Amino acid sequence: MKHILIIGATGQIGSELTMELRKRYGNANVVAGYIPGAEPKGELKESGPSAIADVTDAEAIASVVKEYHIDTIYNLAALLSVVAESKPKLAWKIGIDGLWNVLEVAREQGCAVFTPSSIGSFGATTPHTQTPQDTIQRPRTMYGVTKVTTELLSDYYFNKYGVDTRAVRFPGIISNVTPPGGGTTDYAVDIYYSAVKGEKFVCPIKQGTLMDMMYMPDALNAAITLMEADPTKLIHRNAFNIASMSFDPETIYQEIKKHVPQFEMVYDVDPLKQRIADSWPDSLDDTCARQEWGWKPAYNLESMTVDMLEKLREKLK
Ligand code: VAH
């Protein structure tokens, strides 16, 4: 039986990943790791154990792993792309110093580790269309620098110490539970909230800017399926391209308008977000994930929009 620790369990991905893992592995076997000031609340708190797990505190991580006999760690601690540009040293401290703590604990105590990378690990010199699994990665954002380093350090711990590290390169993730915090792709979540609230949406990304996006249920399924995959079938480990949809602001706006005809959007481009978005791929080639561990998304823009609007109407009524 797996005993799992999620570091960053109250974040956009962590809050839903914890609940999904509890559904699959039993509530008592999935520990919600958090930092003081960001305690789990509601069902996340009531449905299973939680513990302080500050990724920058190696001893704290080691003691939680020992106390709960953890054999699998999902390390979701990170500053997202926009915030990381204003706090680059903190982004490194959480993203890399923190990762090193997690990998050392995993090496000493025999845990598997999932630390996601991102399409943000690619840069302006990466082929933008159908970005290959193995290609040049020279990002100019601190977020991207931490994600490339995450991939390299996680592979290093696998190759040198045999630590079972695996990861995916997440695209922009769209969800209706916990809002994202400080990312370039946040517009693709905010636009649904504006539509349901009957507000005009002011889009910070210019028309025609393609980015890979994914609905949260597919993102969760990717992380869990990869961690359950037969390791003998994995040629890659850190980190797999995964893809489900790629769109620009106008496309998602028109899709929402099919359901909310009076919905209005205007553009007010944020230069930093636009500069970051321009450096990221337009679309990814995820053949390796499909071949090595059976990756297959369930949602596209149409089905995601129906579900997002339905869930947000319920949540905001
Ligand atoms: C961000 N949502 O925008 C995150 C993600 C690929 C995008 O990394 O920073």
CSV table of C-alpha atoms and ligand atoms in Angstrom, one decimal:
chain,number,residue,atom,x,y,z
A,1,MET,CA,0.0,0.0,0.0
A,2,LYS,CA,1.3,3.4,-0.9
A,3,HIS,CA,1.9,6.1,1.8
A,4,ILE,CA,2.0,9.5,0.1
A,5,LEU,CA,3.1,13.0,1.0
A,6,ILE,CA,2.0,16.0,-1.1
A,7,ILE,CA,4.3,19.0,-0.5
A,8,GLY,CA,2.2,22.1,-1.4
A,9,ALA,CA,-1.1,20.4,-0.8
A,10,THR,CA,-3.0,23.6,-0.5
A,11,GLY,CA,-2.0,25.0,-3.9
A,12,GLN,CA,-3.8,24.9,-7.2
A,13,ILE,CA,-2.6,21.4,-8.2
A,14,GLY,CA,-1.9,20.1,-4.7
A,15,SER,CA,-5.4,20.7,-3.3
A,16,GLU,CA,-7.1,18.6,-6.0
A,17,LEU,CA,-4.3,16.0,-6.3
A,18,THR,CA,-4.5,15.3,-2.5
A,19,MET,CA,-8.2,14.6,-2.8
A,20,GLU,CA,-7.8,12.4,-5.9
A,21,LEU,CA,-5.0,10.4,-4.3
A,22,ARG,CA,-7.1,9.9,-1.1
A,23,LYS,CA,-9.9,8.6,-3.3
A,24,ARG,CA,-7.5,6.1,-4.9
A,25,TYR,CA,-5.3,5.1,-2.0
A,26,GLY,CA,-7.4,5.7,1.1
A,27,ASN,CA,-7.7,9.0,3.1
A,28,ALA,CA,-5.4,7.9,5.9
A,29,ASN,CA,-2.5,7.1,3.5
A,30,VAL,CA,-2.3,10.5,1.9
A,31,VAL,CA,-0.7,13.3,4.0
A,32,ALA,CA,-1.4,16.9,3.0
A,33,GLY,CA,1.9,18.8,3.5
A,34,TYR,CA,1.6,22.6,4.1
A,35,ILE,CA,3.5,25.6,5.4
A,36,PRO,CA,2.3,27.7,8.3
A,37,GLY,CA,-0.2,30.3,7.1
A,38,ALA,CA,-1.5,28.1,4.3
A,39,GLU,CA,-3.2,25.4,6.4
A,40,PRO,CA,-5.6,23.0,4.8
A,41,LYS,CA,-9.2,23.9,5.2
A,42,GLY,CA,-12.7,22.2,4.8
A,43,GLU,CA,-12.7,18.8,3.1
A,44,LEU,CA,-8.9,18.9,2.5
A,45,LYS,CA,-8.4,19.2,6.3
A,46,GLU,CA,-11.2,16.9,7.4
A,47,SER,CA,-10.7,14.0,5.0
A,48,GLY,CA,-7.2,13.0,6.0
A,49,PRO,CA,-3.9,13.7,7.8
A,50,SER,CA,-1.9,16.9,7.3
A,51,ALA,CA,1.5,18.0,8.5
A,52,ILE,CA,3.8,21.0,8.2
A,53,ALA,CA,6.2,20.2,5.3
A,54,ASP,CA,8.2,23.2,4.4
A,55,VAL,CA,10.4,22.1,1.5
A,56,THR,CA,13.1,24.5,2.6
A,57,ASP,CA,13.4,22.7,6.0
A,58,ALA,CA,15.1,19.3,5.3
A,59,GLU,CA,14.6,18.1,8.9
A,60,ALA,CA,10.8,18.8,8.7
A,61,ILE,CA,10.5,16.8,5.5
A,62,ALA,CA,12.6,13.9,6.9
A,63,SER,CA,10.5,13.7,10.1
A,64,VAL,CA,7.2,13.8,8.3
A,65,VAL,CA,8.4,11.0,5.9
A,66,LYS,CA,9.5,8.9,8.9
A,67,GLU,CA,6.4,9.6,11.0
A,68,TYR,CA,4.0,8.6,8.2
A,69,HIS,CA,6.2,5.9,6.6
A,70,ILE,CA,6.0,7.8,3.3
A,71,ASP,CA,7.1,5.9,0.1
A,72,THR,CA,6.0,8.5,-2.5
A,73,ILE,CA,6.4,12.2,-2.4
A,74,TYR,CA,4.6,14.6,-4.8
A,75,ASN,CA,6.7,17.8,-4.5
A,76,LEU,CA,4.6,20.7,-5.8
A,77,ALA,CA,6.3,23.5,-4.0
A,78,ALA,CA,7.2,26.3,-6.5
A,79,LEU,CA,6.7,30.0,-7.3
A,80,LEU,CA,5.0,30.4,-10.7
A,81,SER,CA,6.4,32.2,-13.7
A,82,VAL,CA,5.3,35.8,-13.1
A,83,VAL,CA,5.9,35.8,-9.3
A,84,ALA,CA,9.3,34.1,-9.8
A,85,GLU,CA,10.4,37.1,-11.9
A,86,SER,CA,9.9,39.4,-9.0
A,87,LYS,CA,11.4,37.0,-6.4
A,88,PRO,CA,14.1,35.1,-8.3
A,89,LYS,CA,16.1,34.1,-5.2
A,90,LEU,CA,13.0,32.8,-3.4
A,91,ALA,CA,12.0,30.9,-6.5
A,92,TRP,CA,15.4,29.2,-6.5
A,93,LYS,CA,15.3,28.6,-2.7
A,94,ILE,CA,11.9,26.8,-3.0
A,95,GLY,CA,12.3,25.3,-6.4
A,96,ILE,CA,15.9,24.0,-6.2
A,97,ASP,CA,17.2,24.1,-2.6
A,98,GLY,CA,13.8,22.7,-1.6
A,99,LEU,CA,14.0,20.0,-4.3
A,100,TRP,CA,17.5,19.0,-3.1
A,101,ASN,CA,16.1,18.5,0.4
A,102,VAL,CA,13.3,16.3,-1.0
A,103,LEU,CA,15.7,14.2,-3.1
A,104,GLU,CA,18.1,13.7,-0.2
A,105,VAL,CA,15.3,12.5,2.1
A,106,ALA,CA,14.1,10.3,-0.8
A,107,ARG,CA,17.6,8.8,-1.2
A,108,GLU,CA,18.0,8.2,2.5
A,109,GLN,CA,14.5,6.8,3.1
A,110,GLY,CA,13.7,5.0,-0.3
A,111,CYS,CA,10.9,7.3,-1.6
A,112,ALA,CA,9.8,7.8,-5.1
A,113,VAL,CA,9.5,11.5,-6.1
A,114,PHE,CA,7.3,13.5,-8.5
A,115,THR,CA,8.4,17.1,-9.0
A,116,PRO,CA,6.7,18.6,-12.1
A,117,SER,CA,8.5,20.5,-14.8
A,118,SER,CA,6.6,22.8,-17.1
A,119,ILE,CA,6.4,24.1,-20.7
A,120,GLY,CA,8.1,27.0,-19.0
A,121,SER,CA,11.3,24.9,-19.2
A,122,PHE,CA,11.5,25.8,-22.9
A,123,GLY,CA,12.8,29.1,-24.2
A,124,ALA,CA,12.7,31.3,-27.3
A,125,THR,CA,15.2,29.1,-29.1
A,126,THR,CA,13.2,25.9,-28.6
A,127,PRO,CA,11.2,24.7,-31.7
A,128,HIS,CA,7.8,26.2,-31.0
A,129,THR,CA,5.5,23.9,-33.0
A,130,GLN,CA,5.1,20.3,-31.8
A,131,THR,CA,8.0,20.9,-29.4
A,132,PRO,CA,10.0,17.6,-29.2
A,133,GLN,CA,10.5,15.6,-26.0
A,134,ASP,CA,14.3,16.0,-26.3
A,135,THR,CA,15.3,19.5,-27.5
A,136,ILE,CA,17.1,22.7,-26.6
A,137,GLN,CA,16.0,24.2,-23.3
A,138,ARG,CA,17.4,27.8,-22.7
A,139,PRO,CA,14.6,29.6,-20.9
A,140,ARG,CA,15.2,33.2,-19.8
A,141,THR,CA,12.8,33.2,-16.9
A,142,MET,CA,13.8,32.2,-13.4
A,143,TYR,CA,10.8,29.9,-13.4
A,144,GLY,CA,12.2,28.2,-16.5
A,145,VAL,CA,15.7,28.1,-15.0
A,146,THR,CA,14.4,26.3,-11.9
A,147,LYS,CA,12.3,23.9,-14.1
A,148,VAL,CA,15.3,22.9,-16.3
A,149,THR,CA,17.4,22.4,-13.2
A,150,THR,CA,14.6,20.4,-11.6
A,151,GLU,CA,14.7,18.1,-14.6
A,152,LEU,CA,18.5,17.7,-14.5
A,153,LEU,CA,18.7,17.2,-10.7
A,154,SER,CA,15.9,14.7,-10.6
A,155,ASP,CA,17.5,12.7,-13.5
A,156,TYR,CA,20.9,13.0,-11.6
A,157,TYR,CA,19.4,11.4,-8.5
A,158,PHE,CA,17.9,8.6,-10.6
A,159,ASN,CA,21.1,7.9,-12.5
A,160,LYS,CA,23.5,8.2,-9.6
A,161,TYR,CA,21.5,6.9,-6.6
A,162,GLY,CA,18.7,5.0,-8.2
A,163,VAL,CA,16.0,7.3,-6.6
A,164,ASP,CA,12.7,6.7,-8.5
A,165,THR,CA,12.2,10.2,-9.8
A,166,ARG,CA,9.5,10.9,-12.5
A,167,ALA,CA,7.9,14.1,-13.8
A,168,VAL,CA,5.8,15.7,-16.6
A,169,ARG,CA,6.1,19.1,-18.2
A,170,PHE,CA,2.7,20.6,-17.2
A,171,PRO,CA,1.1,23.1,-19.6
A,172,GLY,CA,-1.1,25.8,-18.2
A,173,ILE,CA,-3.6,24.1,-15.9
A,174,ILE,CA,-7.2,25.2,-15.8
A,175,SER,CA,-9.3,24.3,-12.7
A,176,ASN,CA,-12.4,25.4,-10.8
A,177,VAL,CA,-11.4,24.6,-7.2
A,178,THR,CA,-8.2,26.5,-6.1
A,179,PRO,CA,-7.4,29.6,-8.2
A,180,PRO,CA,-3.8,29.7,-9.6
A,181,GLY,CA,-1.4,32.1,-8.1
A,182,GLY,CA,0.9,34.3,-10.3
A,183,GLY,CA,1.2,32.5,-13.5
A,184,THR,CA,1.3,33.5,-17.2
A,185,THR,CA,-1.5,31.2,-18.1
A,186,ASP,CA,-3.8,32.3,-15.2
A,187,TYR,CA,-5.9,34.3,-17.8
A,188,ALA,CA,-7.4,31.0,-19.0
A,189,VAL,CA,-8.9,30.4,-15.6
A,190,ASP,CA,-9.8,34.0,-14.8
A,191,ILE,CA,-11.8,34.3,-18.1
A,192,TYR,CA,-14.3,31.6,-16.9
A,193,TYR,CA,-14.8,33.4,-13.6
A,194,SER,CA,-15.5,36.7,-15.5
A,195,ALA,CA,-18.0,34.9,-17.8
A,196,VAL,CA,-19.9,33.4,-14.9
A,197,LYS,CA,-19.9,36.6,-12.9
A,198,GLY,CA,-21.2,38.5,-15.9
A,199,GLU,CA,-18.2,40.8,-16.0
A,200,LYS,CA,-16.2,42.0,-19.0
A,201,PHE,CA,-12.9,40.2,-19.2
A,202,VAL,CA,-9.7,42.2,-19.6
A,203,CYS,CA,-7.2,39.8,-21.3
A,204,PRO,CA,-3.5,40.3,-20.5
A,205,ILE,CA,-2.3,38.1,-23.3
A,206,LYS,CA,-2.6,39.3,-26.9
A,207,GLN,CA,-4.7,37.6,-29.6
A,208,GLY,CA,-2.9,34.9,-31.5
A,209,THR,CA,-0.7,33.8,-28.6
A,210,LEU,CA,-0.9,30.1,-28.6
A,211,MET,CA,-0.1,28.1,-25.4
A,212,ASP,CA,-0.6,24.5,-24.3
A,213,MET,CA,-3.3,24.2,-21.7
A,214,MET,CA,-4.9,21.3,-19.8
A,215,TYR,CA,-7.9,20.7,-17.7
A,216,MET,CA,-7.1,19.8,-14.1
A,217,PRO,CA,-8.6,16.2,-14.2
A,218,ASP,CA,-6.3,15.3,-17.0
A,219,ALA,CA,-3.3,16.9,-15.2
A,220,LEU,CA,-4.0,14.8,-12.0
A,221,ASN,CA,-4.5,11.7,-14.1
A,222,ALA,CA,-1.1,12.3,-15.8
A,223,ALA,CA,0.8,12.7,-12.5
A,224,ILE,CA,-0.8,9.6,-10.9
A,225,THR,CA,-0.6,7.4,-14.0
A,226,LEU,CA,3.1,8.2,-14.5
A,227,MET,CA,3.9,7.4,-10.8
A,228,GLU,CA,2.0,4.0,-11.2
A,229,ALA,CA,3.7,3.2,-14.5
A,230,ASP,CA,5.9,0.1,-15.0
A,231,PRO,CA,9.4,1.6,-14.5
A,232,THR,CA,10.9,-0.9,-17.0
A,233,LYS,CA,8.9,0.8,-19.8
A,234,LEU,CA,10.2,4.3,-19.0
A,235,ILE,CA,12.9,5.5,-21.4
A,236,HIS,CA,12.5,9.1,-20.2
A,237,ARG,CA,11.8,10.2,-16.6
A,238,ASN,CA,12.3,14.0,-16.0
A,239,ALA,CA,10.3,15.2,-17.7
A,240,PHE,CA,7.6,14.0,-20.1
A,241,ASN,CA,5.9,16.4,-22.5
A,242,ILE,CA,2.1,16.0,-22.1
A,243,ALA,CA,-0.5,17.8,-24.2
A,244,SER,CA,-4.2,18.0,-24.5
A,245,MET,CA,-5.1,21.4,-26.1
A,246,SER,CA,-3.5,24.5,-27.4
A,247,PHE,CA,-5.4,27.8,-27.9
A,248,ASP,CA,-5.1,31.6,-27.9
A,249,PRO,CA,-7.3,34.0,-26.0
A,250,GLU,CA,-9.7,34.6,-28.9
A,251,THR,CA,-10.4,30.9,-29.3
A,252,ILE,CA,-11.3,30.3,-25.6
A,253,TYR,CA,-13.3,33.5,-25.6
A,254,GLN,CA,-15.4,32.4,-28.6
A,255,GLU,CA,-15.9,28.9,-27.1
A,256,ILE,CA,-17.2,30.5,-23.9
A,257,LYS,CA,-19.5,32.9,-25.9
A,258,LYS,CA,-21.3,29.8,-27.3
A,259,HIS,CA,-22.6,29.3,-23.8
A,260,VAL,CA,-22.6,33.0,-22.6
A,261,PRO,CA,-23.6,35.0,-25.7
A,262,GLN,CA,-23.4,38.4,-24.0
A,263,PHE,CA,-19.9,37.8,-22.6
A,264,GLU,CA,-17.4,40.6,-23.6
A,265,MET,CA,-13.6,40.6,-23.7
A,266,VAL,CA,-11.1,43.4,-24.3
A,267,TYR,CA,-7.3,43.2,-24.5
A,268,ASP,CA,-4.9,45.0,-22.1
A,269,VAL,CA,-1.6,43.2,-22.7
A,270,ASP,CA,0.7,42.7,-19.7
A,271,PRO,CA,4.2,43.1,-21.2
A,272,LEU,CA,5.9,40.7,-18.7
A,273,LYS,CA,3.2,38.0,-19.2
A,274,GLN,CA,3.4,38.5,-23.0
A,275,ARG,CA,7.2,38.3,-23.0
A,276,ILE,CA,7.0,35.0,-21.1
A,277,ALA,CA,4.2,33.6,-23.2
A,278,ASP,CA,6.0,34.4,-26.4
A,279,SER,CA,9.0,32.3,-25.3
A,280,TRP,CA,6.9,29.2,-24.6
A,281,PRO,CA,5.9,26.6,-27.2
A,282,ASP,CA,2.7,26.8,-29.3
A,283,SER,CA,2.2,23.1,-29.1
A,284,LEU,CA,4.0,20.0,-27.7
A,285,ASP,CA,4.8,16.6,-29.2
A,286,ASP,CA,3.8,14.1,-26.4
A,287,THR,CA,4.4,10.9,-28.3
A,288,CYS,CA,6.9,9.6,-25.7
A,289,ALA,CA,4.4,9.9,-22.8
A,290,ARG,CA,1.7,8.1,-24.9
A,291,GLN,CA,4.1,5.3,-25.9
A,292,GLU,CA,6.0,4.8,-22.6
A,293,TRP,CA,3.1,5.0,-20.0
A,294,GLY,CA,-0.1,5.3,-22.0
A,295,TRP,CA,-0.8,9.1,-21.5
A,296,LYS,CA,-4.2,10.1,-23.1
A,297,PRO,CA,-6.2,13.2,-22.2
A,298,ALA,CA,-9.9,13.0,-21.7
A,299,TYR,CA,-10.8,16.7,-22.1
A,300,ASN,CA,-10.7,19.2,-25.0
A,301,LEU,CA,-11.6,22.9,-25.1
A,302,GLU,CA,-15.3,22.2,-25.8
A,303,SER,CA,-15.8,19.6,-23.0
A,304,MET,CA,-13.6,21.6,-20.5
A,305,THR,CA,-15.7,24.7,-21.1
A,306,VAL,CA,-19.0,22.9,-20.5
A,307,ASP,CA,-17.6,21.5,-17.2
A,308,MET,CA,-15.9,24.7,-16.0
A,309,LEU,CA,-19.0,26.8,-16.5
A,310,GLU,CA,-21.2,24.3,-14.8
A,311,LYS,CA,-18.9,23.9,-11.8
A,312,LEU,CA,-18.3,27.7,-11.4
A,313,ARG,CA,-22.1,28.5,-11.7
A,314,GLU,CA,-22.6,26.0,-8.8
A,315,LYS,CA,-19.6,27.4,-6.8
A,316,LEU,CA,-20.4,31.1,-7.3
A,317,LYS,CA,-24.2,31.0,-7.0
B,1,VAH,C1,2.5,29.6,-15.0
B,1,VAH,N1,0.5,28.2,-14.6
B,1,VAH,O1,1.8,30.2,-15.8
B,1,VAH,C2,2.0,28.2,-14.6
B,1,VAH,C3,2.5,27.2,-15.5
B,1,VAH,C4,3.0,26.5,-17.9
B,1,VAH,C5,2.3,27.5,-17.0
B,1,VAH,O2,3.8,26.8,-15.3
B,1,VAH,O3,3.5,30.0,-14.5
